[in-house]
PDB file of C-alpha atoms in Angstrom:
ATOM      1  CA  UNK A   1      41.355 -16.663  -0.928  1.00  0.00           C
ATOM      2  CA  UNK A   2      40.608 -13.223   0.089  1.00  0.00           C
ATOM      3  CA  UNK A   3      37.504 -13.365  -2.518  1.00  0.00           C
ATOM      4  CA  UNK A   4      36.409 -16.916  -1.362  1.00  0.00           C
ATOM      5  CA  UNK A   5      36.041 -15.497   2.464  1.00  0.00           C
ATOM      6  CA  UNK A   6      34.073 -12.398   0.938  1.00  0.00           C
ATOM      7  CA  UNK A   7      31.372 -14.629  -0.513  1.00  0.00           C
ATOM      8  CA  UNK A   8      31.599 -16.974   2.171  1.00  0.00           C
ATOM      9  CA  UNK A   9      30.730 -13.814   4.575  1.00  0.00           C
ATOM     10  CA  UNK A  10      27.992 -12.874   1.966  1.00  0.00           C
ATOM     11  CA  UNK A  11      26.281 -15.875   1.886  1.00  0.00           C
ATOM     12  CA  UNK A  12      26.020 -16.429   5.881  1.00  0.00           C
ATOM     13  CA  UNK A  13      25.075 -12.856   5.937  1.00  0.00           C
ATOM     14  CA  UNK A  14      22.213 -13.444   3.691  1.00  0.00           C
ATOM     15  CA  UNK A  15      21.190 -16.732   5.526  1.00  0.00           C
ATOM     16  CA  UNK A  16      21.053 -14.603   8.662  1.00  0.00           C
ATOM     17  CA  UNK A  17      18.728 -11.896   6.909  1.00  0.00           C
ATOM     18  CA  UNK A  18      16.316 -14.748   5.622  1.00  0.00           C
ATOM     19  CA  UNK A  19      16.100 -16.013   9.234  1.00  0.00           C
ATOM     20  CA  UNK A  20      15.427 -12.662  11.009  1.00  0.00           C
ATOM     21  CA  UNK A  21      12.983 -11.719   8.516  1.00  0.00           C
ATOM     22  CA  UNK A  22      11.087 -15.178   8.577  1.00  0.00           C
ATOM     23  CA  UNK A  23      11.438 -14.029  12.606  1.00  0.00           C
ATOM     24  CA  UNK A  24       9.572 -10.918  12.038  1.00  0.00           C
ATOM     25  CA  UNK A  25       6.788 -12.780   9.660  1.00  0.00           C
ATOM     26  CA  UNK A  26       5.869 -15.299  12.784  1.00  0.00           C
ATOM     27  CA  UNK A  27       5.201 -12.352  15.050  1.00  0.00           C
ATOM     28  CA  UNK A  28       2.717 -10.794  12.972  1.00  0.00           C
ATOM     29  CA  UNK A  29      -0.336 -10.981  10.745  1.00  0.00           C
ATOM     30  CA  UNK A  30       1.455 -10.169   7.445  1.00  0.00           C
ATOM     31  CA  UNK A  31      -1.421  -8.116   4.959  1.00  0.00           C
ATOM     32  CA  UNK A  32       0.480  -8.642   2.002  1.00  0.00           C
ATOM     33  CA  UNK A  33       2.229 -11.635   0.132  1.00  0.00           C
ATOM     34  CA  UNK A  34       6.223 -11.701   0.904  1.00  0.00           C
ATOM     35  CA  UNK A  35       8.912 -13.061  -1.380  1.00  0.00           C
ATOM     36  CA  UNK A  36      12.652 -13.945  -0.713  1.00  0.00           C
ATOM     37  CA  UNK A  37      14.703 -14.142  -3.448  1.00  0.00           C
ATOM     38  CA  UNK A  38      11.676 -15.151  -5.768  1.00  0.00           C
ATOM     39  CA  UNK A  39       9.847 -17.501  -3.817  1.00  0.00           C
ATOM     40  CA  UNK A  40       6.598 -16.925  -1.476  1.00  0.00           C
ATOM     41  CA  UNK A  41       7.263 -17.120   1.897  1.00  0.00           C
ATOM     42  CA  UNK A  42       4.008 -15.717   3.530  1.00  0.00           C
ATOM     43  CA  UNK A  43       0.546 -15.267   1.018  1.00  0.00           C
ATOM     44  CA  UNK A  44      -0.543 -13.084   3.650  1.00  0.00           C
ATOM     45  CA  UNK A  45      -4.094 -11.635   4.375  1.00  0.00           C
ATOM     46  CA  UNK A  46      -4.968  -9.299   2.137  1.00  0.00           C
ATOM     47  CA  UNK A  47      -6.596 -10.124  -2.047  1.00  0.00           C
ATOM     48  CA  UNK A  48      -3.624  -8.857  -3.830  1.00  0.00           C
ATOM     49  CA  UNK A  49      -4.058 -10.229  -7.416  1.00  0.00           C
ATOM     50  CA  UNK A  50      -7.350  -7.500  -7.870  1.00  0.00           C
ATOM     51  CA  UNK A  51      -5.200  -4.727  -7.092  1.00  0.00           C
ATOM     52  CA  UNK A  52      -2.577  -5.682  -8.737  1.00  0.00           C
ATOM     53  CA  UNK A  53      -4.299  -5.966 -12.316  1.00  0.00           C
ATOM     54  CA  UNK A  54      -5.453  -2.276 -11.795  1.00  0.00           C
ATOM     55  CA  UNK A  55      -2.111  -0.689 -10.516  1.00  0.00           C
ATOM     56  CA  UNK A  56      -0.213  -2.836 -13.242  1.00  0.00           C
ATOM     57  CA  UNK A  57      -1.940  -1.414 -15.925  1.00  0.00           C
ATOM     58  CA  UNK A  58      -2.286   2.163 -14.825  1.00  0.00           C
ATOM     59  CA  UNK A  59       1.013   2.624 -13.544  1.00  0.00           C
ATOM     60  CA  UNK A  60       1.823   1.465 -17.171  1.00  0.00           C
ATOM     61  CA  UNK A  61      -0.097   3.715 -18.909  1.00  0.00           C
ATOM     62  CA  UNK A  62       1.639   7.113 -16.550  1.00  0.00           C
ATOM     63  CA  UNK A  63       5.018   5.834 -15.572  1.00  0.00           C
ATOM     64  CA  UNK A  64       7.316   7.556 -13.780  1.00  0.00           C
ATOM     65  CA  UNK A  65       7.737   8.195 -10.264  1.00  0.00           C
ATOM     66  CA  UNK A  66       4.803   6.190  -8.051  1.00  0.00           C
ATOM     67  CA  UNK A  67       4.138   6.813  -3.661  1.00  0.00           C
ATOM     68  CA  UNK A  68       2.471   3.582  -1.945  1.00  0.00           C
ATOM     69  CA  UNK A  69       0.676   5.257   1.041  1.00  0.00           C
ATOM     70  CA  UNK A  70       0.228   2.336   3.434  1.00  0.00           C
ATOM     71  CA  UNK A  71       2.625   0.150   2.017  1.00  0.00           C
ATOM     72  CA  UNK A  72       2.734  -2.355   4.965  1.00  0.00           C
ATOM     73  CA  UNK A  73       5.374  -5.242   3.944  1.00  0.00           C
ATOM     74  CA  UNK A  74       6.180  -3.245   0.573  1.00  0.00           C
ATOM     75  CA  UNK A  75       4.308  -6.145  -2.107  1.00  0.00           C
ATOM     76  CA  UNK A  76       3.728  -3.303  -4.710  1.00  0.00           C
ATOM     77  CA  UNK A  77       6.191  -1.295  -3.861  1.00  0.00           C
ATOM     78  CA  UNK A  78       8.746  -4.192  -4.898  1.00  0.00           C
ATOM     79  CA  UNK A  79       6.324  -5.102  -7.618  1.00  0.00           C
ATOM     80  CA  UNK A  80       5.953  -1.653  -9.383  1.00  0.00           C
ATOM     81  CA  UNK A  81      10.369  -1.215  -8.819  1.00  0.00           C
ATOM     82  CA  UNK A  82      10.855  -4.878 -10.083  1.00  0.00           C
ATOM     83  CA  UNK A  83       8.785  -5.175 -13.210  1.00  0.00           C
ATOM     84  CA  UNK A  84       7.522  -2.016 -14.363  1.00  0.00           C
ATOM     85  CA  UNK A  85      10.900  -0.228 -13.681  1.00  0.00           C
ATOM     86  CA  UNK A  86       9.704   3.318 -11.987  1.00  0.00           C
ATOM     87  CA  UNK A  87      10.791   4.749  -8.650  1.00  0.00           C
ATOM     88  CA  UNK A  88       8.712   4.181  -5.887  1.00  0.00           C
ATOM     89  CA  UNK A  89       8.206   5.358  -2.613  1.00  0.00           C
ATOM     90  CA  UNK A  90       6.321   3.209   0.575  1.00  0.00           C
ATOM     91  CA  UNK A  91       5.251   5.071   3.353  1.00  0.00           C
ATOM     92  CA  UNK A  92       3.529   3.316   6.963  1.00  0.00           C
ATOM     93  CA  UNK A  93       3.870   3.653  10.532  1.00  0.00           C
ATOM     94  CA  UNK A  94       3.455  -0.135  11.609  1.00  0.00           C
ATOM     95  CA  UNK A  95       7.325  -0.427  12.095  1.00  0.00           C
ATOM     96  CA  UNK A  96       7.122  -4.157  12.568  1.00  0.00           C
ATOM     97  CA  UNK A  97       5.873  -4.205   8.590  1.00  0.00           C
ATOM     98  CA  UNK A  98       8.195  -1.358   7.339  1.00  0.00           C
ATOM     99  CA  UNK A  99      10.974  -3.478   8.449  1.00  0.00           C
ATOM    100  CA  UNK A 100       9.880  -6.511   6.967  1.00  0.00           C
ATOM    101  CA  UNK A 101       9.709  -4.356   3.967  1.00  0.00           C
ATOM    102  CA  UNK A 102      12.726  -2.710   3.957  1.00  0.00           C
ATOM    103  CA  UNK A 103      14.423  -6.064   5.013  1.00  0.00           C
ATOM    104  CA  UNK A 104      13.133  -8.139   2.192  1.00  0.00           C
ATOM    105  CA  UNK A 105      13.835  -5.107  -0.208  1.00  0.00           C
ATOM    106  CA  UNK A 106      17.465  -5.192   0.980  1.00  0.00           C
ATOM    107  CA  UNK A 107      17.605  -9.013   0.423  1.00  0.00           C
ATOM    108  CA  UNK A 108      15.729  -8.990  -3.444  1.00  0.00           C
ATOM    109  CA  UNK A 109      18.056  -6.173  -4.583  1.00  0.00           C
ATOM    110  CA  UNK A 110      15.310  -4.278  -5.629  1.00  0.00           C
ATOM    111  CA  UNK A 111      16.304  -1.323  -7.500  1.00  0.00           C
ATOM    112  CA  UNK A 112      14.534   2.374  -7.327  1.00  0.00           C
ATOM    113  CA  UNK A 113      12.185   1.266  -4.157  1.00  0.00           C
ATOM    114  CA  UNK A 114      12.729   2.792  -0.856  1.00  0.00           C
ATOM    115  CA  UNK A 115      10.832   3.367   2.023  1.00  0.00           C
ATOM    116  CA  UNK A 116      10.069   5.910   5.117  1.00  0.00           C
ATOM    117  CA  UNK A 117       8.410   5.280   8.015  1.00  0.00           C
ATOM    118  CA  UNK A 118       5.348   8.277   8.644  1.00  0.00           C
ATOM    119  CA  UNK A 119       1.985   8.620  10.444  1.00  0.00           C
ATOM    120  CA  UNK A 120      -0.007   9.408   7.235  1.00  0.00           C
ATOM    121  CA  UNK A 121      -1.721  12.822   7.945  1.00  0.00           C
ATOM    122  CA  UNK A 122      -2.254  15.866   6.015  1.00  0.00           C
ATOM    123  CA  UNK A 123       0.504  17.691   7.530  1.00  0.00           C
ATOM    124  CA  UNK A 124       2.827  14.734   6.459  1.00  0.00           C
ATOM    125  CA  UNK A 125       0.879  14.871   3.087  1.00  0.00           C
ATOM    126  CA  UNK A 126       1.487  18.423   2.691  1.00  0.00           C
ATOM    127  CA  UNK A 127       5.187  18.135   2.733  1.00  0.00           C
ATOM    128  CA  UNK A 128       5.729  15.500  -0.080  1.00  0.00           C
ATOM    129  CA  UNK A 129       6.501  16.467  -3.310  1.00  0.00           C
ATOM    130  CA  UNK A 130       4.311  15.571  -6.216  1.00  0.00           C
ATOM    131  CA  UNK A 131       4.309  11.883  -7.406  1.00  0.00           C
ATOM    132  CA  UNK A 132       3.170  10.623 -11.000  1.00  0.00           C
ATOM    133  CA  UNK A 133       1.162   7.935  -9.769  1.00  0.00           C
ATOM    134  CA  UNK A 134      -0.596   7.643  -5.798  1.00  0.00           C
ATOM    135  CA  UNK A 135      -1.551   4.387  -4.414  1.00  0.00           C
ATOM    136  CA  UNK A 136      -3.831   4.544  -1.446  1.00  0.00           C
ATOM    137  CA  UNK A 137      -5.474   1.068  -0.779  1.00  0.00           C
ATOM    138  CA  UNK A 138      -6.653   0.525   2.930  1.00  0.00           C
ATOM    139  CA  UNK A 139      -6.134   3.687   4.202  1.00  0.00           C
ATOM    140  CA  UNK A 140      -8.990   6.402   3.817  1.00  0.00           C
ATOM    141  CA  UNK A 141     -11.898   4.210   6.070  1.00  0.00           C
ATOM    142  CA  UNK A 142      -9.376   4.490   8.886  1.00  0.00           C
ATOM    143  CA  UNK A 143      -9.040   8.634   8.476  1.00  0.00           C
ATOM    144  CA  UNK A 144     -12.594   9.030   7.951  1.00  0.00           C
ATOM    145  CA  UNK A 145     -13.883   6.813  11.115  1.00  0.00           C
ATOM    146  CA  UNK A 146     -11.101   8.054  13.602  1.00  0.00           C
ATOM    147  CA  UNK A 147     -11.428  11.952  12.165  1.00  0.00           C
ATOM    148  CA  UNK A 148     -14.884  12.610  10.506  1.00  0.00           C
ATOM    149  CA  UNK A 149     -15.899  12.543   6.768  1.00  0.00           C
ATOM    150  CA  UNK A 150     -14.964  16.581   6.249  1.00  0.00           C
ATOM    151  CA  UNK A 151     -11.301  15.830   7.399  1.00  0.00           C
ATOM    152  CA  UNK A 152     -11.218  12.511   5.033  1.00  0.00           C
ATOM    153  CA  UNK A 153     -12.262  14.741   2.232  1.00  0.00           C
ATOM    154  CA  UNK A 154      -9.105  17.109   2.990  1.00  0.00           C
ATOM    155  CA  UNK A 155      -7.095  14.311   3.378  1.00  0.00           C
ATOM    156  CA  UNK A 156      -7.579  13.430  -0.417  1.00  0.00           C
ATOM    157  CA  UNK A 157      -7.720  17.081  -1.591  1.00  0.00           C
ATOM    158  CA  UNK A 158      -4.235  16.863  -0.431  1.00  0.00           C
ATOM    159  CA  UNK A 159      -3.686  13.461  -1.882  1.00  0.00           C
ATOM    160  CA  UNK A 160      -4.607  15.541  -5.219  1.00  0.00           C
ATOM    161  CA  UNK A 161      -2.814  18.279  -5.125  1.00  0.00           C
ATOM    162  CA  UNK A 162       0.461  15.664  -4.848  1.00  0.00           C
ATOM    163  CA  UNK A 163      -0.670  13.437  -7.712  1.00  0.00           C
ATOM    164  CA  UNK A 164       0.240  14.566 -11.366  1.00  0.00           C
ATOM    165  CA  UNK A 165      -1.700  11.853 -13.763  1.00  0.00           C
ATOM    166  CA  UNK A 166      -3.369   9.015 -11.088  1.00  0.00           C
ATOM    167  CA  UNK A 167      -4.559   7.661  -8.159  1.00  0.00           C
ATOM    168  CA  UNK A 168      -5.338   4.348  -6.687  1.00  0.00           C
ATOM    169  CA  UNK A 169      -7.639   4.172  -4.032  1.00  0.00           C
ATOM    170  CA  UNK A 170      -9.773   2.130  -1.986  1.00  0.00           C
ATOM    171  CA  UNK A 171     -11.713   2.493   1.126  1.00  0.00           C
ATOM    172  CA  UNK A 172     -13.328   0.184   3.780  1.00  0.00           C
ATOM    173  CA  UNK A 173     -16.907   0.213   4.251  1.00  0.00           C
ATOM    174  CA  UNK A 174     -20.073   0.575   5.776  1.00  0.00           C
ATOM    175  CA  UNK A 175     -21.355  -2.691   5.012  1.00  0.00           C
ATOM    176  CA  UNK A 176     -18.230  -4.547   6.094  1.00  0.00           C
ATOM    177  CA  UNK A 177     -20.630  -5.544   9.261  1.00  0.00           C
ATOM    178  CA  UNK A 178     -17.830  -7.882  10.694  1.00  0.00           C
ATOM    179  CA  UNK A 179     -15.413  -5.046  11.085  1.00  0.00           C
ATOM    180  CA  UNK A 180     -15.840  -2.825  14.782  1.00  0.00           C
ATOM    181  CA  UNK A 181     -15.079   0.210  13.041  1.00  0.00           C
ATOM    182  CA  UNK A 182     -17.872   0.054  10.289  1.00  0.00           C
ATOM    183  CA  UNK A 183     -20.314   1.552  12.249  1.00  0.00           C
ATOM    184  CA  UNK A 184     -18.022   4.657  13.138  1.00  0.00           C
ATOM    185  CA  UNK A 185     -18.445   5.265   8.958  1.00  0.00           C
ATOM    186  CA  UNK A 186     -21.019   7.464   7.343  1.00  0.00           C
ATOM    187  CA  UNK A 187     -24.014   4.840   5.986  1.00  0.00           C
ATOM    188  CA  UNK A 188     -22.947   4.717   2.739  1.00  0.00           C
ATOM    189  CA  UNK A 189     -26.646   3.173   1.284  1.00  0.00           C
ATOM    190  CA  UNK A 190     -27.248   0.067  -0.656  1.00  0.00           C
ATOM    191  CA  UNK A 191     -24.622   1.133  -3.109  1.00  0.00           C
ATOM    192  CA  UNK A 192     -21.549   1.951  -1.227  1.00  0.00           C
ATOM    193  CA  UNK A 193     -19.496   2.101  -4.309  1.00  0.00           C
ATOM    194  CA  UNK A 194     -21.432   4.735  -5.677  1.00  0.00           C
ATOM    195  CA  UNK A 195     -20.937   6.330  -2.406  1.00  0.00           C
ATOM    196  CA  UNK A 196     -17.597   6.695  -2.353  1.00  0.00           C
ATOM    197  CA  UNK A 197     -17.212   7.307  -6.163  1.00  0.00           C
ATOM    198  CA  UNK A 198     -19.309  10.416  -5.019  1.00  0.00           C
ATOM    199  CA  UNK A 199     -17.001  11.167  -2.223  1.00  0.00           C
ATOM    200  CA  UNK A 200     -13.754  10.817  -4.257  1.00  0.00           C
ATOM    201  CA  UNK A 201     -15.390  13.804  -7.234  1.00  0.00           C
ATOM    202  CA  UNK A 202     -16.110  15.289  -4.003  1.00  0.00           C
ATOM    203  CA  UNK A 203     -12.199  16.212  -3.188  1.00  0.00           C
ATOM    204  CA  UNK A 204     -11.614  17.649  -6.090  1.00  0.00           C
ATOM    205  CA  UNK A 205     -11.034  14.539  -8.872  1.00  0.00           C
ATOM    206  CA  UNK A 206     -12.158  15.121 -12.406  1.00  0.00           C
ATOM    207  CA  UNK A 207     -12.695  11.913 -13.304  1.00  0.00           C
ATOM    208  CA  UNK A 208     -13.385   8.952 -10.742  1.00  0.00           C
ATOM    209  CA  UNK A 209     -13.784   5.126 -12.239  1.00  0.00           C
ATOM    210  CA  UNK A 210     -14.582   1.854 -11.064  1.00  0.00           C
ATOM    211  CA  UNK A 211     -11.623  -0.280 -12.760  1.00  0.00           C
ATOM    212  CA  UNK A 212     -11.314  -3.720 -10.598  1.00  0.00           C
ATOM    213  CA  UNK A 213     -13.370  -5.297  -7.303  1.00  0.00           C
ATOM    214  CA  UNK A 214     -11.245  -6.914  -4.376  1.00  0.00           C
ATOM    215  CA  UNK A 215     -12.227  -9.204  -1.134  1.00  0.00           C
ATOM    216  CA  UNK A 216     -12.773  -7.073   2.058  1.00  0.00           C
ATOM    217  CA  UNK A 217      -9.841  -8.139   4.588  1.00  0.00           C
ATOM    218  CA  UNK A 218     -11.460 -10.857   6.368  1.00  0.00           C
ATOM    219  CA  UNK A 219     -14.770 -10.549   4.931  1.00  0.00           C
ATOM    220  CA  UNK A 220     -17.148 -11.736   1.797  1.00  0.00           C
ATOM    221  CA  UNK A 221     -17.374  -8.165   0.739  1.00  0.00           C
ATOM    222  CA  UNK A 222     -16.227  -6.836  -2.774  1.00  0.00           C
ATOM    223  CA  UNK A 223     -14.509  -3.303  -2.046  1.00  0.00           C
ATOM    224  CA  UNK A 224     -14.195  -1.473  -5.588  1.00  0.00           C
ATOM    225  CA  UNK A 225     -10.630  -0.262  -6.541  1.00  0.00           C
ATOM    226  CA  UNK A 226     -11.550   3.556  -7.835  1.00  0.00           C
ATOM    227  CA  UNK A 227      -8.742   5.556 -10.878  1.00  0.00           C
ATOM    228  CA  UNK A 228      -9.190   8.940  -9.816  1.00  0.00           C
ATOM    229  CA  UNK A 229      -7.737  12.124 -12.309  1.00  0.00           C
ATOM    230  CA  UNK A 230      -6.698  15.221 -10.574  1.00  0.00           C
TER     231      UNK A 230
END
């Protein structure tokens, strides 16, 4: 009897979760694809298959321990834990997404994924200890337009000095003409991949390839998703 109430308890408990978390989905834009208990329950905003590919087969190549910086609602964080089995750490300040994250982690039992919530700076940078694999999709445009090009270029000499084998990076860009903060970026010329292939050696990276395209958020643009060696 004593058993039956336990799972009884369990069950409404985990009803409850599903409905505060679908709660949280309504009252925002979610970037990524969310799923509860294996099934899609928001596709989200952002291209996710691209990245995927790339991350997916690097992170398989170096496995070990992997930080998401900008994880928003924790896609490949729960992706890397899930199927490629390594420890990994999401870090964003949008609290509305890190608890959707750290919600829906709860709820999928996902093993060796956790999450922090942290304004992503180089102090904060400086503090971490060194990861096998960094992910940093979405994040370096927004450092370089709010504090200049020679600050985004310590940012990822940082970002280097905490990864051991890869990165993962991508950047917004100067041709995303849609977006209010493009013009606040460096021009970045007809090729802006090139550009910011250039810009990633620039920090410090031996080695700095193309591997994978994805869609712009909200726009017709092909980013390129960059493997940078330390």
């Amino acid at each position: 009897m004593h058993l039956l109430l336990n799972n009884e308890f369990h069950g409404f408990s985990q009803f409850l979760r599903k409905v505060v978390i679908r709660r949280q989905i309504k009252e925002i834009e979610p970037y990524h694809p969310i799923l509860m208990d294996g099934a899609l329950v928001s596709g989200g905003e952002r291209g996710c298959s691209d990245r995927w590919a790339v991350i997916s087969e690097v992170v398989s190549k170096f496995p070990g321990t992997v930080l998401d910086l900008g994880c928003a609602e924790g896609y490949y964080v729960q992706r890397v834990a899930r199927e490629l089995g390594c420890f990994v750490l999401g870090v964003d300040a949008d609290v509305r997404r890190l608890t959707i994250a750290q919600d829906v982690n709860v709820l999928n039992k996902t093993e060796r994924a956790g999450f922090m919530y942290a304004h992503i700076t180089s102090e904060f940078l400086g503090k971490l200890p060194i990861f096998d694999t960094v992910i940093c999709l979405s994040v370096l445009h927004h450092v370089m337009y709010e504090h200049g090009v020679e600050y985004a270029r310590d940012f990822l000499r940082i970002i280097r000095e905490k990864t051991a084998k890869s990165l993962i990076v991508d950047m917004g860009q100067s041709n995303e003409a849609a977006m209010e903060w493009a013009p606040l970026l460096p021009d970045m010329g007809p090729d802006p991949h090139e550009w910011i292939a250039g810009f990633i050696r620039s920090s410090g990276f031996s080695e700095v390839i193309k591997a994978g395209e994805t869609d712009a958020y909200k726009s017709n643009v092909r980013r390129a998703v960059f493997v940078a060696y330390p």
